[in-house]
Amino acid sequence: MTSISLVTGASRGLGRSTALSIARAGGDVILTWRHGAEAAQAVVDEIIALGRRAVALPLDVGDVSSFPAFAQTLRTTLRDHFGAEHFDHLINNAGHGEMAAFADTTEAQFDSLFAVHVKGVFFLTQALLPLLADGGRIVNLSSGLTRVSQPGFSAYSAAKGAVETLTVYLARELGARGITANTVAPGAIETDFLGGAVRDVPEYNQAFAGMTALGRVGVVDDIGPMVASLLGPANRWVTGQRIEVSGGQAI
């Protein structure tokens, strides 16, 4: 039976790569977007071209009050587009970055990061539990910056550290339903994150490449296929783990 995966923030970057990797492995995908309806539809079209089914739904992961309505929309989407009552995999990918020295970080920046990366992940997962199939998978995206420090990311990294702790608790509390929960922690990646700084600023790119055992920064397709691999039967016994995918950054 074909699996159905929900990937948040999948109109671009790591989410897009993950959605396409799932489709290439034979899965169907529901992807969410906050900005860029056209980009999200382009991902849907790519997945359909691969012979899989896909739907894009709008979602603001920072708006917890919208989650009950989103869960109902998801329920209807599963029935109408997939003929299903449940989905199999939840990939909490949606997020953003703020770069500021600890002394300069504002309460607004802090609250924005925690609203999306912690509160949003916590309560979206909670809201969707009735629709997540027994034996399903949860993958939360974290960061290599929870293991090593880089000035300017104290609030962002603290939020991702909270996600890693939450993931262990999800693995423990949902294990009775056969649901696994793991964290994937990318290193420096060439994406739109922070305005594309790692991708577009040579000094940043070279600095992070110099920290990495494999001698370069990552690209989105270093991450998406790895996330998709966690959803397959070969990794059914992996749960409660933080898996860093960084090319050996700062080792």
C-alpha positions as a printed NumPy array, in Angstrom:
array([[  0.   ,   0.   ,   0.   ],
       [  1.376,   3.424,  -0.937],
       [  2.349,   5.713,   1.936],
       [  1.157,   9.3  ,   2.341],
       [  3.579,  11.852,   3.777],
       [  2.846,  15.356,   5.028],
       [  5.807,  17.724,   4.611],
       [  5.487,  21.223,   6.036],
       [  7.172,  24.124,   4.277],
       [  7.763,  22.132,   1.108],
       [  7.47 ,  24.782,  -1.584],
       [ 11.249,  25.265,  -1.647],
       [ 14.554,  24.249,  -0.081],
       [ 14.835,  21.205,   2.146],
       [ 11.095,  20.626,   2.185],
       [ 10.885,  20.562,  -1.59 ],
       [ 13.807,  18.145,  -1.817],
       [ 12.2  ,  15.922,   0.813],
       [  8.823,  15.897,  -0.937],
       [ 10.377,  14.998,  -4.278],
       [ 12.593,  12.338,  -2.692],
       [  9.547,  10.719,  -1.101],
       [  7.78 ,  10.709,  -4.456],
       [ 10.801,   9.174,  -6.192],
       [ 10.717,   6.408,  -3.578],
       [  7.089,   5.667,  -4.464],
       [  5.184,   7.726,  -1.891],
       [  2.374,  10.231,  -2.2  ],
       [  2.791,  13.685,  -0.65 ],
       [  0.729,  16.417,   0.967],
       [  2.851,  19.537,   1.205],
       [  2.195,  22.792,   2.994],
       [  3.23 ,  26.325,   2.166],
       [  2.943,  29.749,   3.76 ],
       [  4.333,  31.975,   1.015],
       [  4.52 ,  31.077,  -2.66 ],
       [  1.419,  29.251,  -3.855],
       [  2.867,  29.016,  -7.364],
       [  6.091,  27.429,  -6.112],
       [  4.082,  24.925,  -4.09 ],
       [  1.972,  24.03 ,  -7.114],
       [  5.153,  23.565,  -9.143],
       [  6.291,  20.942,  -6.621],
       [  2.9  ,  19.242,  -6.877],
       [  3.248,  19.186, -10.667],
       [  6.731,  17.654, -10.397],
       [  5.438,  14.928,  -8.088],
       [  2.53 ,  14.147, -10.403],
       [  5.003,  13.938, -13.302],
       [  6.802,  11.247, -11.293],
       [  3.597,   9.221, -11.258],
       [  2.627,   9.949,  -7.649],
       [ -0.243,  11.897,  -6.12 ],
       [  0.238,  15.275,  -4.424],
       [ -1.727,  18.172,  -2.957],
       [ -0.53 ,  21.526,  -1.582],
       [ -2.301,  23.112,   1.399],
       [ -1.702,  26.553,   2.953],
       [ -0.501,  26.534,   6.57 ],
       [  1.118,  29.017,   8.939],
       [  3.005,  26.862,  11.437],
       [  3.359,  29.884,  13.693],
       [ -0.427,  30.219,  14.1  ],
       [ -1.549,  27.533,  16.548],
       [ -5.149,  28.758,  16.426],
       [ -5.356,  27.624,  12.788],
       [ -4.44 ,  24.002,  13.507],
       [ -7.953,  22.601,  14.23 ],
       [ -9.214,  23.938,  10.901],
       [ -6.112,  22.632,   9.127],
       [ -6.649,  19.185,  10.65 ],
       [-10.202,  19.175,   9.295],
       [ -8.98 ,  20.273,   5.867],
       [ -6.388,  17.516,   5.964],
       [ -9.045,  14.959,   6.898],
       [-11.155,  16.022,   3.928],
       [ -8.125,  16.049,   1.623],
       [ -7.159,  12.529,   2.635],
       [-10.639,  11.249,   1.865],
       [-11.24 ,  13.183,  -1.351],
       [ -7.804,  12.992,  -2.992],
       [ -6.298,   9.813,  -1.574],
       [ -9.25 ,   7.691,  -0.479],
       [ -7.651,   7.389,   2.949],
       [ -8.521,   8.065,   6.585],
       [ -4.934,   8.475,   7.799],
       [ -1.52 ,   9.598,   6.618],
       [  1.711,   7.775,   7.407],
       [  4.537,  10.285,   7.865],
       [  4.787,  13.767,   9.353],
       [  7.881,  15.782,   8.459],
       [  8.032,  19.008,  10.486],
       [ 10.302,  21.011,   8.215],
       [  8.784,  24.504,   8.007],
       [ 10.828,  27.214,   9.667],
       [ 12.912,  30.337,   9.364],
       [ 16.115,  31.793,  10.763],
       [ 17.112,  34.889,  12.699],
       [ 20.754,  35.861,  13.027],
       [ 21.667,  38.218,  15.883],
       [ 24.259,  38.309,  18.615],
       [ 22.935,  37.16 ,  21.984],
       [ 23.194,  40.695,  23.4  ],
       [ 21.228,  42.106,  20.465],
       [ 18.486,  39.479,  20.125],
       [ 15.052,  41.011,  20.592],
       [ 12.08 ,  39.476,  22.334],
       [ 10.206,  39.596,  19.032],
       [ 12.929,  37.573,  17.299],
       [ 12.994,  35.064,  20.151],
       [  9.216,  34.705,  20.228],
       [  9.014,  34.284,  16.452],
       [ 11.579,  31.48 ,  16.457],
       [  9.989,  29.599,  19.341],
       [  6.472,  30.09 ,  17.959],
       [  7.371,  28.327,  14.713],
       [ 10.094,  25.86 ,  15.637],
       [  8.857,  24.732,  19.062],
       [  5.251,  25.71 ,  19.768],
       [  4.226,  25.116,  16.165],
       [  5.874,  21.694,  15.96 ],
       [  4.472,  20.684,  19.361],
       [  0.858,  21.631,  18.742],
       [  0.678,  20.77 ,  15.048],
       [  1.893,  17.268,  15.821],
       [ -0.622,  17.07 ,  18.658],
       [ -3.474,  18.254,  16.417],
       [ -2.63 ,  15.714,  13.71 ],
       [ -2.159,  12.668,  15.956],
       [ -5.695,  11.362,  15.301],
       [ -4.912,  11.349,  11.576],
       [ -1.417,   9.839,  11.836],
       [ -1.509,   6.114,  11.255],
       [ -0.324,   3.622,  13.868],
       [  3.15 ,   2.522,  12.824],
       [  3.768,   5.939,  11.323],
       [  6.843,   8.154,  11.365],
       [  7.611,  11.644,  12.628],
       [ 10.745,  13.471,  11.472],
       [ 11.566,  16.868,  12.956],
       [ 14.182,  19.119,  11.394],
       [ 16.829,  20.539,  13.709],
       [ 20.288,  21.985,  13.042],
       [ 23.966,  21.184,  13.363],
       [ 24.116,  24.335,  15.49 ],
       [ 22.735,  22.443,  18.489],
       [ 26.022,  20.525,  18.695],
       [ 28.5  ,  23.307,  17.913],
       [ 28.145,  27.042,  18.502],
       [ 28.267,  29.781,  15.895],
       [ 27.876,  33.388,  17.033],
       [ 24.556,  34.895,  16.044],
       [ 22.375,  31.808,  16.459],
       [ 21.708,  31.556,  20.201],
       [ 17.907,  31.868,  19.971],
       [ 17.589,  29.754,  16.813],
       [ 19.763,  27.005,  18.25 ],
       [ 17.941,  27.06 ,  21.584],
       [ 14.673,  26.532,  19.719],
       [ 16.129,  23.635,  17.754],
       [ 17.538,  22.149,  20.961],
       [ 14.003,  22.164,  22.353],
       [ 12.807,  20.337,  19.229],
       [ 15.426,  17.637,  19.79 ],
       [ 14.266,  17.102,  23.37 ],
       [ 10.623,  17.077,  22.279],
       [ 11.437,  14.429,  19.687],
       [ 12.752,  12.051,  22.336],
       [  9.525,  12.467,  24.286],
       [  7.439,  11.861,  21.174],
       [  9.384,   8.663,  20.539],
       [  8.714,   7.515,  24.083],
       [  5.058,   8.489,  24.376],
       [  3.968,   7.441,  20.891],
       [  5.94 ,   4.21 ,  20.826],
       [  2.925,   2.27 ,  22.051],
       [  1.275,   3.086,  18.72 ],
       [  4.355,   1.927,  16.812],
       [  5.129,   5.509,  15.787],
       [  8.813,   6.451,  15.534],
       [ 10.146,   9.972,  16.019],
       [ 13.583,  11.192,  14.995],
       [ 15.402,  14.446,  14.419],
       [ 17.472,  15.245,  11.333],
       [ 20.061,  17.975,  11.917],
       [ 21.534,  19.457,   8.726],
       [ 24.788,  21.365,   8.694],
       [ 25.343,  24.478,   6.571],
       [ 23.249,  24.147,   3.402],
       [ 22.934,  26.248,   0.258],
       [ 19.297,  27.366,   0.59 ],
       [ 17.282,  30.579,   0.977],
       [ 17.909,  30.416,   4.74 ],
       [ 18.977,  33.842,   6.047],
       [ 18.504,  35.304,   2.608],
       [ 20.685,  32.668,   0.97 ],
       [ 23.778,  33.673,   2.967],
       [ 25.563,  30.301,   2.774],
       [ 24.703,  29.968,  -0.906],
       [ 25.355,  33.509,  -2.096],
       [ 28.05 ,  35.002,   0.153],
       [ 31.431,  33.505,  -0.796],
       [ 32.975,  34.268,   2.605],
       [ 30.267,  32.309,   4.446],
       [ 30.367,  29.461,   1.957],
       [ 34.135,  29.115,   2.189],
       [ 34.156,  29.396,   5.972],
       [ 31.634,  26.608,   6.458],
       [ 33.264,  24.469,   3.761],
       [ 36.516,  24.776,   5.676],
       [ 34.841,  23.369,   8.805],
       [ 33.505,  20.328,   6.964],
       [ 35.327,  17.019,   6.592],
       [ 34.044,  16.512,   3.046],
       [ 35.283,  19.946,   2.012],
       [ 32.105,  21.715,   0.918],
       [ 28.819,  22.992,   2.269],
       [ 25.704,  20.934,   1.73 ],
       [ 23.022,  21.232,  -0.929],
       [ 19.339,  20.44 ,  -0.497],
       [ 19.645,  17.065,  -2.18 ],
       [ 22.123,  16.001,   0.5  ],
       [ 19.225,  16.21 ,   2.973],
       [ 15.931,  15.371,   1.266],
       [ 16.865,  11.818,   0.23 ],
       [ 18.204,  11.099,   3.719],
       [ 14.929,  12.208,   5.308],
       [ 12.999,  10.078,   2.829],
       [ 15.17 ,   7.075,   3.707],
       [ 14.079,   7.311,   7.351],
       [ 10.522,   6.643,   6.234],
       [ 11.29 ,   3.296,   4.617],
       [ 11.001,  -0.144,   6.218],
       [ 14.783,  -0.483,   6.541],
       [ 14.709,   2.146,   9.319],
       [ 11.692,   0.878,  11.25 ],
       [ 13.796,   0.27 ,  14.406],
       [ 15.273,   3.786,  14.551],
       [ 13.544,   6.093,  17.008],
       [ 14.403,   8.853,  19.463],
       [ 17.598,   9.673,  17.576],
       [ 19.308,  12.874,  16.489],
       [ 20.882,  12.21 ,  13.08 ],
       [ 23.279,  14.876,  11.89 ],
       [ 23.649,  15.235,   8.131],
       [ 26.465,  17.731,   7.753],
       [ 29.294,  16.153,   5.781],
       [ 31.298,  16.033,   9.006],
       [ 30.996,  19.686,  10.022],
       [ 33.226,  20.669,  12.959],
       [ 34.372,  17.16 ,  13.857]])
